[in-house]
Coordinates of C-alpha atoms and ligand atoms in Angstrom, one line a residue:
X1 CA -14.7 14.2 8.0
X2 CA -15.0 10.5 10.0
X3 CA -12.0 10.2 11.9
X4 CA -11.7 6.2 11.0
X5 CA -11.6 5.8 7.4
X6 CA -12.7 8.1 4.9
X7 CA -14.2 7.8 1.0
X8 CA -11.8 9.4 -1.8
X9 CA -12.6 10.4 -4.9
X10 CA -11.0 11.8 -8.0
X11 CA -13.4 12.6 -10.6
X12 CA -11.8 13.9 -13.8
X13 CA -9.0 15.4 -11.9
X14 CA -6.2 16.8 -14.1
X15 CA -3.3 18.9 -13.4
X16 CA -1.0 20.8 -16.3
X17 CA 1.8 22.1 -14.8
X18 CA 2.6 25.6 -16.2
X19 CA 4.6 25.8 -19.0
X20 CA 4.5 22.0 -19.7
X21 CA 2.9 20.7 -23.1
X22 CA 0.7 17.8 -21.8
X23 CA -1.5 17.3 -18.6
X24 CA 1.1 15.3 -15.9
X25 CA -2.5 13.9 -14.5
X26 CA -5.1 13.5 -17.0
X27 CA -8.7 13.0 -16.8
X28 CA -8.2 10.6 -13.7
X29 CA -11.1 9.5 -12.1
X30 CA -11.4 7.1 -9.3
X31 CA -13.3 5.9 -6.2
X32 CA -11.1 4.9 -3.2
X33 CA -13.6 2.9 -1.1
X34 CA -12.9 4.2 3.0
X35 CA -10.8 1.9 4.4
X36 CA -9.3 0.3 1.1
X37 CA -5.5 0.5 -0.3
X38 CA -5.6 2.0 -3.8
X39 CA -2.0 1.3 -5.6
X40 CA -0.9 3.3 -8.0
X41 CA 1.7 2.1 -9.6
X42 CA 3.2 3.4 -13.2
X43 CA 6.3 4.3 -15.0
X44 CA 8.2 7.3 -13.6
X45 CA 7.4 10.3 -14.5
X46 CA 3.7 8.9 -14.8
X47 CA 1.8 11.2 -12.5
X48 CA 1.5 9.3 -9.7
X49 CA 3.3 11.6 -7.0
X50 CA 1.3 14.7 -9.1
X51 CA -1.9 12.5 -8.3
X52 CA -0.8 12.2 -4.4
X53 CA 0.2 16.3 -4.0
X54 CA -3.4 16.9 -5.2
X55 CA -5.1 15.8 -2.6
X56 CA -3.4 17.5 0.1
X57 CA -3.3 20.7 -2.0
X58 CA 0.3 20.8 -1.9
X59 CA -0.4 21.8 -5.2
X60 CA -3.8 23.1 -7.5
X61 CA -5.8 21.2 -9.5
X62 CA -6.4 23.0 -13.3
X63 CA -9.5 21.3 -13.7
X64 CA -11.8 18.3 -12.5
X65 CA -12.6 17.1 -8.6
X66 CA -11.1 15.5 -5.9
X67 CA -13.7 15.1 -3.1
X68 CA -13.2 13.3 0.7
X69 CA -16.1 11.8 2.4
X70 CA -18.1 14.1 -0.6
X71 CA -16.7 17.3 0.4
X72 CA -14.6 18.5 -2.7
X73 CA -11.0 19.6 -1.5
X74 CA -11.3 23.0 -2.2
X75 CA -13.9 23.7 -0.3
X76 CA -12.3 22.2 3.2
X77 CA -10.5 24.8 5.3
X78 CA -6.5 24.0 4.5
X79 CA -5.4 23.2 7.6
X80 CA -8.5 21.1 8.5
X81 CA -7.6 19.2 5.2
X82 CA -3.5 18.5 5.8
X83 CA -4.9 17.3 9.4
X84 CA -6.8 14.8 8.3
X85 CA -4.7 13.6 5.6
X86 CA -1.0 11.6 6.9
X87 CA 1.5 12.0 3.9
X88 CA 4.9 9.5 3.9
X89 CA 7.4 10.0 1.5
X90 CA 10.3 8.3 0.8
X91 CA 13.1 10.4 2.0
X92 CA 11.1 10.8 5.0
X93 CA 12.1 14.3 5.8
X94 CA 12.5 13.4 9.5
X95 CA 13.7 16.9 11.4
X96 CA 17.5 16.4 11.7
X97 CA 17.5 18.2 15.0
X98 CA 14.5 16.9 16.6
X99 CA 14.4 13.5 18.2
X100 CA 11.9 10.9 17.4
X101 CA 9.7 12.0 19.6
X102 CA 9.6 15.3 19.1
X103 CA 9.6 14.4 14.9
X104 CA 5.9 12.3 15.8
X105 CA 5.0 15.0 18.0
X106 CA 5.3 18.0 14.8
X107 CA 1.8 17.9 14.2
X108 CA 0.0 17.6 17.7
X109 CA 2.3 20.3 18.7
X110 CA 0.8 22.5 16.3
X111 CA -3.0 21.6 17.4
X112 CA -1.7 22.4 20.9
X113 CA -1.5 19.5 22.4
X114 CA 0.2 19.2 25.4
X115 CA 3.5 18.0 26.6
X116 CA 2.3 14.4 28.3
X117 CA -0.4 13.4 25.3
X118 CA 2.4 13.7 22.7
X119 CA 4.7 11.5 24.6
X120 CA 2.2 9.0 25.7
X121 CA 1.2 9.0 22.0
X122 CA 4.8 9.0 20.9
X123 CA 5.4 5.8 22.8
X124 CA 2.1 4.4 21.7
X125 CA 2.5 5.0 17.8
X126 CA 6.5 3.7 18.0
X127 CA 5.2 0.3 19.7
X128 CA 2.3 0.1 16.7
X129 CA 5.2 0.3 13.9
X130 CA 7.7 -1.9 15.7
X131 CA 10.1 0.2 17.5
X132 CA 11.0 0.0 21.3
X133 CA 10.3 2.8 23.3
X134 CA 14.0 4.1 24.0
X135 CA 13.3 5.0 20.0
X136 CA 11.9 8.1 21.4
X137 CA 15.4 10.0 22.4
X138 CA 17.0 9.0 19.9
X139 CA 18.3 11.5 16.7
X140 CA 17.4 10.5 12.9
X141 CA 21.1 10.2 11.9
X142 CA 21.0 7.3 15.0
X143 CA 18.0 5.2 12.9
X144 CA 18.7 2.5 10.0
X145 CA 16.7 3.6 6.5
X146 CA 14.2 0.9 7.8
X147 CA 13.7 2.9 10.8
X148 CA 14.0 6.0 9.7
X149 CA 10.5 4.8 7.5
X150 CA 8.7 3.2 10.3
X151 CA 9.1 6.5 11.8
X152 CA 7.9 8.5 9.2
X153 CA 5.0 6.1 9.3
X154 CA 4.3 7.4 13.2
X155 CA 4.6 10.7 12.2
X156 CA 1.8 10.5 9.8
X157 CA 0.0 8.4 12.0
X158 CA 0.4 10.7 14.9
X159 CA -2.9 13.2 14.2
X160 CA -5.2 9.5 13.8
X161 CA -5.8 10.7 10.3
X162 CA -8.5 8.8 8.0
X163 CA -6.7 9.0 4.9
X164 CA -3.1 8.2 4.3
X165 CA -0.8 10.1 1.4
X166 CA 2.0 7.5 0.7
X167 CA 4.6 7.8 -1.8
X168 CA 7.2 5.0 -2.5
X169 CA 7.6 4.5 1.4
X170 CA 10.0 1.6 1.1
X171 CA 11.3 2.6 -1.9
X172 CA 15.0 3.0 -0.9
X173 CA 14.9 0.2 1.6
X174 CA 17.0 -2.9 0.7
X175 CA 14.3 -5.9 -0.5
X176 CA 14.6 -7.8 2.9
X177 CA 13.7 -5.4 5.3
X178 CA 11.2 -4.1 2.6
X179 CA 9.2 -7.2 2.7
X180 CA 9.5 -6.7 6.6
X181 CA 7.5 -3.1 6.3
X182 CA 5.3 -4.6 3.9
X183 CA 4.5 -7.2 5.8
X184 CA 3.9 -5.2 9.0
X185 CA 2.2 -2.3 7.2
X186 CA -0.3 -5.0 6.1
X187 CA -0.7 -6.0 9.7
X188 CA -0.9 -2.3 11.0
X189 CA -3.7 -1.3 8.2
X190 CA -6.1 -5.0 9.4
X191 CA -5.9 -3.0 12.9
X192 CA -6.2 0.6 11.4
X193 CA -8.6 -0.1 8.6
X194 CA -7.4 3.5 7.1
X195 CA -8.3 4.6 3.6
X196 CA -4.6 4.7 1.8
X197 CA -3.4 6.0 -1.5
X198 CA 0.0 3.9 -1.8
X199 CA 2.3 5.4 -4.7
X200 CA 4.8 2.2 -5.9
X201 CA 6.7 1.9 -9.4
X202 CA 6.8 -1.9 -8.2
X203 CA 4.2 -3.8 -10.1
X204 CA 4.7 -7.0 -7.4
X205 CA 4.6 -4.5 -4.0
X206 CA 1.2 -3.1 -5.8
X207 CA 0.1 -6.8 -6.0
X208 CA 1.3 -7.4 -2.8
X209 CA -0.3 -4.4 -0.9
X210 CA -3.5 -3.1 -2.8
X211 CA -6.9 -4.2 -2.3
X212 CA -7.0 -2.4 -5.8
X213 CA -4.3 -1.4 -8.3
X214 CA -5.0 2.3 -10.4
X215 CA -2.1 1.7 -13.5
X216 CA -1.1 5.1 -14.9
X217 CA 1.0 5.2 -18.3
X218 CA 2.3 8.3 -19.3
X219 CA 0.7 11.6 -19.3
X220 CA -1.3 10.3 -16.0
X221 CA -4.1 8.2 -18.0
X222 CA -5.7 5.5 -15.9
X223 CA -5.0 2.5 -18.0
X224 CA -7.0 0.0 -15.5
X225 CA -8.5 0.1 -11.8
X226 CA -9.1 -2.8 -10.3
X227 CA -8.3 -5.9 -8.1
X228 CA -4.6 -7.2 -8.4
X229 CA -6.8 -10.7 -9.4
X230 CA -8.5 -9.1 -12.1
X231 CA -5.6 -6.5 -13.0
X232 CA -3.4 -10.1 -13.2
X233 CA -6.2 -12.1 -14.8
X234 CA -7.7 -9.4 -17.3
X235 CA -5.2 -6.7 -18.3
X236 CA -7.2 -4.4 -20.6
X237 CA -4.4 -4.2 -23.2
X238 CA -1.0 -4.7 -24.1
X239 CA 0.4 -1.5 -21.8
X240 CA -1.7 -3.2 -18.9
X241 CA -0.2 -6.8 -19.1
X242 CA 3.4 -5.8 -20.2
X243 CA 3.1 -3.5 -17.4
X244 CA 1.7 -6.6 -14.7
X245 CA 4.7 -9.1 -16.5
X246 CA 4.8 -12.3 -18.3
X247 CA 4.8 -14.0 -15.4
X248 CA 1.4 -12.8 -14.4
X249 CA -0.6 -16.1 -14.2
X250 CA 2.3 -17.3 -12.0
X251 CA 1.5 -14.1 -9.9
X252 CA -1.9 -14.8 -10.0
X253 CA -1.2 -18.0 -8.2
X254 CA 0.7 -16.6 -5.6
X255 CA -2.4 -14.7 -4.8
X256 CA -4.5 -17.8 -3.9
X257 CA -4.4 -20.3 -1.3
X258 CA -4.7 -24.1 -1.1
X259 CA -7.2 -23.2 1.1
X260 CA -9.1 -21.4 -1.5
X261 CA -9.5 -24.2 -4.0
X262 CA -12.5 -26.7 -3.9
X263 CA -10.5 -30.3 -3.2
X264 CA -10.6 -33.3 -4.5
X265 CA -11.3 -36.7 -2.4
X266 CA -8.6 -39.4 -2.1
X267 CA -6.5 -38.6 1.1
X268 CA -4.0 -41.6 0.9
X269 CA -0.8 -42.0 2.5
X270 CA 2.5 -41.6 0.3
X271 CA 1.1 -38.2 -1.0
X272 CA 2.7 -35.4 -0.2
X273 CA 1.3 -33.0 2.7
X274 CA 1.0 -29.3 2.0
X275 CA -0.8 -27.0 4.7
X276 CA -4.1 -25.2 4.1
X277 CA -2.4 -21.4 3.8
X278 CA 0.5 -22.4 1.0
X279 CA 0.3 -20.4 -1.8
X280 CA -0.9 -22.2 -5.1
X281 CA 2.6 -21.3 -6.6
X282 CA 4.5 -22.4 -4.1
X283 CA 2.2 -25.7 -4.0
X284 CA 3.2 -25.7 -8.1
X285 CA 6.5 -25.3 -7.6
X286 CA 6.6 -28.1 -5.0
X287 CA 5.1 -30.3 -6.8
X288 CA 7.2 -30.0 -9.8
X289 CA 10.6 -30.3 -7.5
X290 CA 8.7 -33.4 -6.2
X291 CA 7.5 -34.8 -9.1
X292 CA 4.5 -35.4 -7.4
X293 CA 1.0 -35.1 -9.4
X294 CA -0.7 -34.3 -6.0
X295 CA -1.2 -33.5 -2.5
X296 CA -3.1 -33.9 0.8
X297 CA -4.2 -30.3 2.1
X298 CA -3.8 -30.2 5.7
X299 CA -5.6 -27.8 7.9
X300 CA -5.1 -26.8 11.9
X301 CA -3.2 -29.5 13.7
X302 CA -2.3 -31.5 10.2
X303 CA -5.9 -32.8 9.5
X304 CA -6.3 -33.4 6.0
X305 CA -9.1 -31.7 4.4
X306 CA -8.6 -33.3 0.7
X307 CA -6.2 -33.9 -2.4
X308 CA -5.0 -31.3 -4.5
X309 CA -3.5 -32.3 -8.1
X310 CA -1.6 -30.6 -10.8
X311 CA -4.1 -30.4 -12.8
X312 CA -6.4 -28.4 -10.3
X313 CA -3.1 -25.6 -10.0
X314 CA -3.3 -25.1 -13.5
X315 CA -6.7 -24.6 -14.3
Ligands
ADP401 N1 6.8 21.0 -10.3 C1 6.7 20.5 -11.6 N2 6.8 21.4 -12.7 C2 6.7 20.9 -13.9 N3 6.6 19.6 -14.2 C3 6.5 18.7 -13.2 C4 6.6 19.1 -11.9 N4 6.6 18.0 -11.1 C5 6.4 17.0 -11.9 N5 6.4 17.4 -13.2 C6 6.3 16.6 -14.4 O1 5.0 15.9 -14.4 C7 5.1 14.6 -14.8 C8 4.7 13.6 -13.7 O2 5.6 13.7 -12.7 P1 5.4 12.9 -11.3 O3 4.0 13.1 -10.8 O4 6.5 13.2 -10.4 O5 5.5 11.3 -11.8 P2 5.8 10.0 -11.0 O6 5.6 10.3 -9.5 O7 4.8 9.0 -11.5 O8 7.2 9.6 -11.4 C9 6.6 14.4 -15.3 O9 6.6 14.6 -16.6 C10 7.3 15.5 -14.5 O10 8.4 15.9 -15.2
MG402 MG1 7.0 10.0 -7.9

């Protein structure tokens, strides 16, 4: 396996727990380009943290493949596998006893390394998710729920793993900080360029986060896998675009920039000024508190770069 990013693949991977009537993950196949976030995002109890626990063999597959950089999962020695794979869940399971430190170092310990790398690391991993180095003495019970996760974050980080297990991270994190970890996680992976399986019930987190989105429904059938633009654009049926909201063309222009759009010509003072990297729902919305039809575009220091109406935001 690369150590920087590797390729996942599900190919027709199911998983009937015993003694249940239906498969909890049916069928699903996938390819989870290295270095991509793959969302997948459902309704509880649709197969998504099933999906996740496959890949690290924390439990077996009844039928189908799940292969890493080609290698199908079976066939990679156990311990080989959970090392190269970081898993983050959402109650963290941080070691109540342990300090920080010695909660990043769990893994390294176990591949025997030594005392000085694990703190040096330690202190290196807390500064990449945020935290300041006295972080490292302190006890779990000491940490906010937002810490708490950004720890769990270094922890999984700590072995330099290519491919990241992550279920509902910021899942019980109030919505401010939340946007906070999503923001930084976003940050973190443009450095990292890991390949990520992210596991959300939060349609607009998926959106947010996922270079692509996998939508289970129930009884883990992939109902669509594709870009959040497309996903928004182009649900496949009515399950799909309930799923994505009414709102979705309003989501859609969140996606895209000013910056984005091909402008018009007619810079003229009087018209509003909107910079370059403003969403084209918050340049809608702007407009409409305005009641403005249009706007210059500004790019770096304020120069203009053209006029954006309306008319353009809606088509
Ligand atoms: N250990 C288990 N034994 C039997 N059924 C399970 C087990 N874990 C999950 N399930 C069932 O499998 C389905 C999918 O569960 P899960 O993967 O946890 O969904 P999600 O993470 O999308 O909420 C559910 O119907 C759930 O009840
Ligand atoms: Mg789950």
């Amino acid at each position: 396996m690369r150590t920087e990013a590797a390729e996942l693949v599900f190919d027709e991977a199911t998983k009937v727990y015993p003694g249940r009537e239906g498969a909890a993950v049916h069928e699903l196949s996938l390819t989870v380009p290295a270095g991509e976030i793959c969302v997948l995002v459902g309704p509880s109890g649709g197969g998504k943290t099933t999906a996740l626990k496959l890949v690290n063999r924390l439990i077996p597959l009844t039928s189908g493949y799940i292969r890493i950089d080609g290698k199908a999962i079976g066939d990679y020695n156990i311990t080989e596998l959970r090392r190269s794979i970081g898993y983050v869940i959402q109650q963290v399971g941080l070691f109540p006893h342990y300090t920080v430190e010695g909660n990043i170092g769990v893994v390294p310990r176990l591949y025997g390394e030594s005392r000085s790398w694990i703190k040096a690391r330690s202190a290196e991993l807390l500064d990449l998710v945020g935290l300041d180095p006295s972080y490292a003495k302190r006890f779990p019970a000491q940490l906010s729920g937002g810490e708490r996760q950004r720890v769990g974050l270094a922890r999984a980080l700590a072995a330099n793993p290519p491919l990241m297990l992550m279920d509902e991270p910021f899942g019980a994190i109030d919505p401010i900080v939340r946007t906070r970890l999503q923001d930084e996680f976003l940050r973190l992976q443009g450095e990292l360029r890991k390949t990520v399986v992210f596991v959300t019930h939060d349609i607009d987190e998926a959106i947010k986060i996922g270079d692509r989105i996998a939508i289970l429904r129930e009884g883990g059938k992939l109902a669509q896998y594709d870009t959040p633009m497309q996903i928004l654009d182009h649900p496949v049926d009515e399950f799909v675009a309930d799923f994505v909201g009414r709102d979705r063309a309003l989501k859609a222009l969140a996606l895209q920039k000013l910056g984005d759009l091909k402008l018009g010509e007619g810079v003229r003072d009087g018209l509003p000024r909107l910079p370059a990297e403003t969403s084209l729902r918050d340049a809608l919305s702007f407009l409409l508190a305005e009641r403005q039809e249009a706007a210059v575009v500004t790019g770096e220091n304020g120069k203009p770069l053209g006029v954006v109406t309306r008319e353009d935001l809606l088509r």
